[in-house]
Amino acid sequence: MKTTQTLTAAAIAAALSLPFAGAALADTTPAIDKNDTVMLAANTMDDAGDAASDTWITTKVKSTLLAEDATPGMDIEVETKDGVVSLSGTVATEAEKEAAVAKAKGIKGVREVSADGLKTAE
């Protein structure tokens, strides 16, 4: 009975240590270049951060345009790429167009606003 318990305990200890074995061996494995691994992770995080930032900017611009009475937010499409906001659609007046551009420029993270696609009905 005692031998069975000892073997069971040894098997459990071995199974529990397997996840840690990979980490311990990774430090001494010559095939892994830590600098490349770190750079890959950093580049991926930058790309993910940029996408999240662009999405956040688009959402913030759109919600600001919808909340303001001076701009017809439902008629304006907003796209963001690398911090550059592109506005498109049709607004009633030049004043609405200028207000939309001003609101977009006021959002944190916006580097530039392009309103080439935003037309006036006048």
XYZ file of N, CA, C and O in Angstrom:
488
model
N 0.821 -1.187 0.000
C 0.000 0.000 0.000
C 0.868 1.254 0.000
O 0.585 2.205 -0.695
N 1.942 1.223 0.784
C 2.809 2.377 0.881
C 3.551 2.600 -0.428
O 3.776 3.743 -0.837
N 3.910 1.551 -1.146
C 4.587 1.675 -2.437
C 3.667 2.316 -3.458
O 4.096 3.156 -4.247
N 2.391 1.979 -3.458
C 1.423 2.553 -4.383
C 1.267 4.053 -4.131
O 1.218 4.845 -5.065
N 1.206 4.446 -2.874
C 1.088 5.860 -2.539
C 2.332 6.633 -2.978
O 2.242 7.751 -3.469
N 3.503 6.027 -2.796
C 4.751 6.677 -3.179
C 4.819 6.840 -4.688
O 5.206 7.896 -5.195
N 4.426 5.808 -5.439
C 4.427 5.880 -6.898
C 3.409 6.908 -7.395
O 3.682 7.666 -8.332
N 2.263 6.949 -6.774
C 1.240 7.921 -7.148
C 1.731 9.343 -6.876
O 1.575 10.238 -7.709
N 2.337 9.544 -5.743
C 2.864 10.864 -5.395
C 3.964 11.276 -6.376
O 4.027 12.428 -6.810
N 4.813 10.331 -6.755
C 5.896 10.624 -7.699
C 5.323 10.975 -9.077
O 5.805 11.897 -9.749
N 4.299 10.254 -9.503
C 3.671 10.523 -10.803
C 3.003 11.896 -10.805
O 3.096 12.654 -11.781
N 2.337 12.238 -9.722
C 1.684 13.541 -9.622
C 2.727 14.661 -9.623
O 2.580 15.668 -10.318
N 3.807 14.478 -8.889
C 4.863 15.496 -8.832
C 5.495 15.689 -10.207
O 5.765 16.820 -10.628
N 5.717 14.577 -10.922
C 6.297 14.674 -12.263
C 5.345 15.392 -13.217
O 5.761 16.238 -14.010
N 4.069 15.064 -13.142
C 3.087 15.694 -14.032
C 2.967 17.196 -13.740
O 2.854 18.007 -14.663
N 3.011 17.564 -12.478
C 2.903 18.974 -12.114
C 4.140 19.775 -12.508
O 4.054 20.976 -12.753
N 5.282 19.116 -12.610
C 6.510 19.847 -12.929
C 6.729 20.000 -14.432
O 7.588 20.769 -14.854
N 5.972 19.312 -15.272
C 6.158 19.393 -16.718
C 6.028 20.803 -17.276
O 6.848 21.222 -18.088
N 5.033 21.592 -16.885
C 4.948 22.955 -17.429
C 6.178 23.799 -17.103
O 6.582 24.648 -17.874
N 6.793 23.538 -15.964
C 7.971 24.306 -15.563
C 9.231 23.828 -16.266
O 10.187 24.579 -16.408
N 9.238 22.601 -16.732
C 10.408 22.066 -17.415
C 10.678 22.829 -18.701
O 11.820 23.130 -19.029
N 9.640 23.165 -19.432
C 9.810 23.917 -20.669
C 10.430 25.281 -20.413
O 11.317 25.725 -21.131
N 10.008 25.933 -19.370
C 10.554 27.250 -19.047
C 12.011 27.144 -18.622
O 12.840 27.967 -18.982
N 12.333 26.103 -17.871
C 13.712 25.930 -17.421
C 14.631 25.605 -18.589
O 15.749 26.105 -18.676
N 14.176 24.783 -19.517
C 14.998 24.412 -20.661
C 15.104 25.524 -21.684
O 16.077 25.613 -22.409
N 14.123 26.392 -21.742
C 14.125 27.467 -22.734
C 15.301 28.410 -22.549
O 15.820 28.956 -23.506
N 15.742 28.589 -21.310
C 16.855 29.496 -21.051
C 18.172 28.962 -21.605
O 19.084 29.741 -21.874
N 18.285 27.643 -21.757
C 19.552 27.073 -22.205
C 19.483 26.542 -23.631
O 20.458 26.003 -24.123
N 18.355 26.693 -24.298
C 18.199 26.187 -25.654
C 18.819 27.177 -26.633
O 18.386 28.317 -26.711
N 19.847 26.755 -27.410
C 20.508 27.687 -28.317
C 19.635 28.103 -29.500
O 19.912 29.108 -30.130
N 18.581 27.362 -29.807
C 17.747 27.677 -30.968
C 16.873 28.892 -30.725
O 16.336 29.478 -31.645
N 16.719 29.289 -29.479
C 15.857 30.417 -29.159
C 16.716 31.655 -28.964
O 17.608 31.690 -28.131
N 16.442 32.665 -29.751
C 17.132 33.942 -29.615
C 16.188 34.896 -28.896
O 15.178 35.320 -29.432
N 16.508 35.206 -27.656
C 15.614 36.019 -26.830
C 15.375 37.396 -27.429
O 14.289 37.938 -27.338
N 16.375 38.003 -28.040
C 16.203 39.339 -28.610
C 15.156 39.335 -29.710
O 14.335 40.232 -29.793
N 15.201 38.315 -30.583
C 14.201 38.231 -31.646
C 12.809 38.026 -31.062
O 11.840 38.598 -31.532
N 12.721 37.194 -30.033
C 11.436 36.921 -29.411
C 10.871 38.193 -28.788
O 9.698 38.512 -28.952
N 11.708 38.937 -28.104
C 11.255 40.172 -27.473
C 10.843 41.191 -28.529
O 9.823 41.849 -28.404
N 11.613 41.320 -29.605
C 11.281 42.271 -30.661
C 9.966 41.902 -31.331
O 9.155 42.760 -31.621
N 9.752 40.614 -31.583
C 8.505 40.169 -32.189
C 7.329 40.528 -31.290
O 6.324 41.049 -31.750
N 7.474 40.279 -30.001
C 6.400 40.599 -29.064
C 6.164 42.105 -29.021
O 5.027 42.560 -28.996
N 7.211 42.896 -29.041
C 7.062 44.354 -28.996
C 6.381 44.866 -30.256
O 5.508 45.729 -30.184
N 6.764 44.345 -31.420
C 6.137 44.779 -32.672
C 4.666 44.417 -32.697
O 3.834 45.188 -33.159
N 4.325 43.245 -32.218
C 2.930 42.813 -32.179
C 2.131 43.712 -31.256
O 1.024 44.122 -31.589
N 2.698 44.057 -30.122
C 1.992 44.918 -29.182
C 1.808 46.316 -29.759
O 0.782 46.934 -29.567
N 2.813 46.830 -30.487
C 2.667 48.143 -31.102
C 1.539 48.126 -32.125
O 0.720 49.038 -32.160
N 1.498 47.096 -32.964
C 0.447 46.994 -33.974
C -0.926 46.887 -33.319
O -1.881 47.528 -33.749
N -1.013 46.081 -32.283
C -2.291 45.923 -31.583
C -2.691 47.227 -30.918
O -3.854 47.616 -30.929
N -1.715 47.916 -30.344
C -2.000 49.201 -29.711
C -2.472 50.227 -30.716
O -3.380 51.005 -30.442
N -1.850 50.240 -31.909
C -2.264 51.177 -32.948
C -3.692 50.905 -33.380
O -4.481 51.835 -33.546
N -4.024 49.645 -33.570
C -5.378 49.291 -34.003
C -6.392 49.670 -32.938
O -7.454 50.218 -33.246
N -6.054 49.396 -31.685
C -6.968 49.748 -30.602
C -7.101 51.252 -30.499
O -8.191 51.777 -30.281
N -6.008 51.967 -30.675
C -6.044 53.419 -30.602
C -6.902 53.988 -31.731
O -7.703 54.889 -31.506
N -6.729 53.485 -32.956
C -7.529 53.947 -34.090
C -9.006 53.665 -33.866
O -9.865 54.495 -34.160
N -9.304 52.498 -33.323
C -10.693 52.139 -33.044
C -11.271 53.067 -31.985
O -12.403 53.538 -32.103
N -10.483 53.340 -30.970
C -10.933 54.243 -29.908
C -11.197 55.632 -30.483
O -12.216 56.252 -30.169
N -10.274 56.127 -31.317
C -10.430 57.464 -31.909
C -11.701 57.518 -32.759
O -12.493 58.452 -32.653
N -11.904 56.499 -33.605
C -13.102 56.463 -34.458
C -14.363 56.503 -33.608
O -15.285 57.273 -33.886
N -14.400 55.699 -32.576
C -15.570 55.646 -31.700
C -15.798 56.980 -31.000
O -16.937 57.463 -30.911
N -14.727 57.579 -30.516
C -14.841 58.853 -29.805
C -15.307 59.971 -30.746
O -16.173 60.771 -30.378
N -14.746 60.029 -31.959
C -15.160 61.055 -32.928
C -16.630 60.871 -33.276
O -17.413 61.824 -33.267
N -17.010 59.635 -33.581
C -18.402 59.359 -33.975
C -19.370 59.720 -32.852
O -20.395 60.364 -33.090
N -19.035 59.329 -31.622
C -19.935 59.632 -30.508
C -20.014 61.146 -30.246
O -21.083 61.657 -29.904
N -18.901 61.844 -30.443
C -18.916 63.300 -30.274
C -19.789 63.953 -31.341
O -20.569 64.866 -31.049
N -19.694 63.482 -32.574
C -20.522 64.033 -33.655
C -22.002 63.749 -33.421
O -22.863 64.574 -33.738
N -22.300 62.581 -32.876
C -23.690 62.230 -32.591
C -24.250 63.048 -31.430
O -25.436 63.398 -31.426
N -23.416 63.367 -30.462
C -23.878 64.078 -29.264
C -24.106 65.559 -29.512
O -24.903 66.187 -28.817
N -23.429 66.117 -30.479
C -23.521 67.552 -30.741
C -24.669 67.862 -31.695
O -24.853 67.198 -32.707
N -25.418 68.900 -31.392
C -26.515 69.329 -32.263
C -25.990 70.032 -33.520
O -26.672 70.070 -34.537
N -24.776 70.563 -33.457
C -24.214 71.327 -34.580
C -23.762 70.433 -35.730
O -23.509 70.914 -36.827
N -23.684 69.131 -35.485
C -23.228 68.213 -36.537
C -24.196 67.048 -36.680
O -24.618 66.465 -35.689
N -24.543 66.696 -37.913
C -25.436 65.542 -38.134
C -24.633 64.236 -38.114
O -24.235 63.714 -39.155
N -24.356 63.730 -36.926
C -23.509 62.552 -36.763
C -23.959 61.331 -37.532
O -23.137 60.519 -37.952
N -25.253 61.189 -37.754
C -25.758 60.015 -38.482
C -25.378 60.068 -39.964
O -25.338 59.043 -40.625
N -25.107 61.255 -40.476
C -24.795 61.413 -41.898
C -23.299 61.447 -42.190
O -22.901 61.588 -43.346
N -22.474 61.311 -41.156
C -21.027 61.399 -41.333
C -20.391 60.059 -40.992
O -20.602 59.518 -39.907
N -19.620 59.528 -41.942
C -18.851 58.308 -41.693
C -17.474 58.701 -41.206
O -16.886 59.674 -41.677
N -16.947 57.919 -40.253
C -15.642 58.206 -39.659
C -14.760 56.975 -39.794
O -15.166 55.868 -39.440
N -13.561 57.178 -40.309
C -12.551 56.120 -40.387
C -11.244 56.689 -39.871
O -10.952 57.869 -40.086
N -10.448 55.847 -39.209
C -9.170 56.296 -38.669
C -8.081 55.308 -39.035
O -8.255 54.102 -38.898
N -6.956 55.839 -39.511
C -5.786 55.015 -39.832
C -4.547 55.759 -39.353
O -4.273 56.877 -39.803
N -3.837 55.171 -38.410
C -2.621 55.759 -37.848
C -2.861 57.162 -37.298
O -2.039 58.060 -37.470
N -3.991 57.373 -36.672
C -4.298 58.659 -36.066
C -4.861 59.702 -37.015
O -5.186 60.811 -36.605
N -4.981 59.353 -38.299
C -5.542 60.281 -39.287
C -7.022 59.934 -39.474
O -7.355 58.828 -39.896
N -7.883 60.879 -39.158
C -9.322 60.670 -39.236
C -9.821 61.140 -40.598
O -9.506 62.244 -41.038
N -10.591 60.286 -41.270
C -11.212 60.638 -42.547
C -12.718 60.732 -42.342
O -13.347 59.786 -41.866
N -13.258 61.873 -42.695
C -14.706 62.097 -42.596
C -15.297 62.052 -43.993
O -14.731 62.620 -44.935
N -16.434 61.378 -44.140
C -17.114 61.332 -45.436
C -18.618 61.346 -45.206
O -19.098 61.095 -44.113
N -19.338 61.655 -46.273
C -20.787 61.748 -46.194
C -21.253 63.101 -46.696
O -20.506 63.816 -47.377
N -22.469 63.446 -46.349
C -23.045 64.724 -46.783
C -23.641 65.448 -45.591
O -24.383 64.854 -44.801
N -23.298 66.731 -45.482
C -23.878 67.596 -44.451
C -24.622 68.730 -45.144
O -24.399 68.989 -46.325
N -25.486 69.408 -44.414
C -26.336 70.442 -45.016
C -25.567 71.710 -45.377
O -25.804 72.300 -46.425
N -24.642 72.124 -44.513
C -23.986 73.415 -44.730
C -22.470 73.311 -44.534
O -21.968 72.341 -43.949
N -21.772 74.343 -44.984
C -20.330 74.436 -44.784
C -20.011 74.557 -43.292
O -19.003 74.048 -42.817
N -20.897 75.224 -42.551
C -20.710 75.380 -41.103
C -20.740 74.014 -40.398
O -19.956 73.770 -39.470
N -21.615 73.119 -40.833
C -21.668 71.771 -40.252
C -20.384 71.006 -40.569
O -19.868 70.284 -39.725
N -19.883 71.183 -41.775
C -18.640 70.522 -42.166
C -17.483 71.012 -41.295
O -16.706 70.212 -40.771
N -17.387 72.332 -41.139
C -16.321 72.908 -40.325
C -16.435 72.480 -38.864
O -15.437 72.218 -38.197
N -17.670 72.386 -38.364
C -17.893 71.951 -36.983
C -17.462 70.497 -36.803
O -16.844 70.142 -35.794
N -17.751 69.653 -37.779
C -17.362 68.242 -37.709
C -15.838 68.107 -37.693
O -15.282 67.326 -36.913
N -15.169 68.861 -38.542
C -13.701 68.825 -38.592
C -13.125 69.310 -37.271
O -12.199 68.702 -36.714
N -13.657 70.395 -36.740
C -13.168 70.943 -35.474
C -13.360 69.948 -34.334
O -12.461 69.770 -33.497
N -14.514 69.286 -34.300
C -14.779 68.296 -33.252
C -13.806 67.132 -33.360
O -13.276 66.656 -32.359
N -13.549 66.660 -34.572
C -12.618 65.540 -34.775
C -11.206 65.931 -34.353
O -10.501 65.140 -33.721
N -10.780 67.141 -34.691
C -9.434 67.606 -34.321
C -9.262 67.713 -32.808
O -8.151 67.606 -32.301
N -10.352 67.902 -32.091
C -10.300 68.055 -30.644
C -10.173 66.760 -29.871
O -10.004 66.775 -28.654
N -10.231 65.629 -30.551
C -10.159 64.332 -29.880
C -8.696 63.954 -29.645
O -7.859 64.068 -30.543
N -8.398 63.491 -28.436
C -7.043 63.078 -28.080
C -6.576 61.941 -28.999
O -7.312 60.991 -29.238
N -5.370 62.075 -29.538
C -4.795 61.043 -30.396
C -4.944 61.317 -31.880
O -4.311 60.670 -32.697
N -5.802 62.274 -32.237
C -5.996 62.613 -33.651
C -4.807 63.448 -34.117
O -4.518 64.495 -33.550
N -4.118 62.954 -35.154
C -2.969 63.675 -35.698
C -3.386 64.628 -36.810
O -2.792 65.670 -36.989
N -4.404 64.222 -37.554
C -4.839 65.006 -38.710
C -6.268 64.610 -39.048
O -6.704 63.504 -38.758
N -6.993 65.532 -39.690
C -8.365 65.246 -40.120
C -8.469 65.535 -41.609
O -8.111 66.618 -42.066
N -8.953 64.554 -42.355
C -9.200 64.727 -43.782
C -10.707 64.730 -44.004
O -11.396 63.771 -43.671
N -11.186 65.830 -44.563
C -12.618 65.947 -44.830
C -12.896 66.003 -46.328
O -13.920 66.543 -46.750
N -11.988 65.453 -47.134
C -12.166 65.459 -48.588
C -13.440 64.748 -49.010
O -14.068 65.116 -50.000
N -13.828 63.723 -48.268
C -15.034 62.962 -48.606
C -16.302 63.520 -48.007
O -17.390 62.972 -48.199
N -16.185 64.608 -47.264
C -17.353 65.211 -46.619
C -17.866 66.354 -47.484
O -17.226 67.385 -47.650
N -19.030 66.159 -48.081
C -19.618 67.120 -49.028
C -20.739 67.912 -48.366
O -21.364 67.452 -47.414
N -20.994 69.092 -48.910
C -22.106 69.899 -48.424
C -23.244 69.858 -49.462
O -23.001 69.768 -50.667
N -24.465 69.931 -48.981
C -25.630 69.883 -49.847
C -25.902 71.233 -50.500
O -26.655 71.325 -51.446
N -25.281 72.306 -49.992
C -25.521 73.666 -50.526
C -25.024 73.809 -51.932
O -24.026 73.418 -52.371
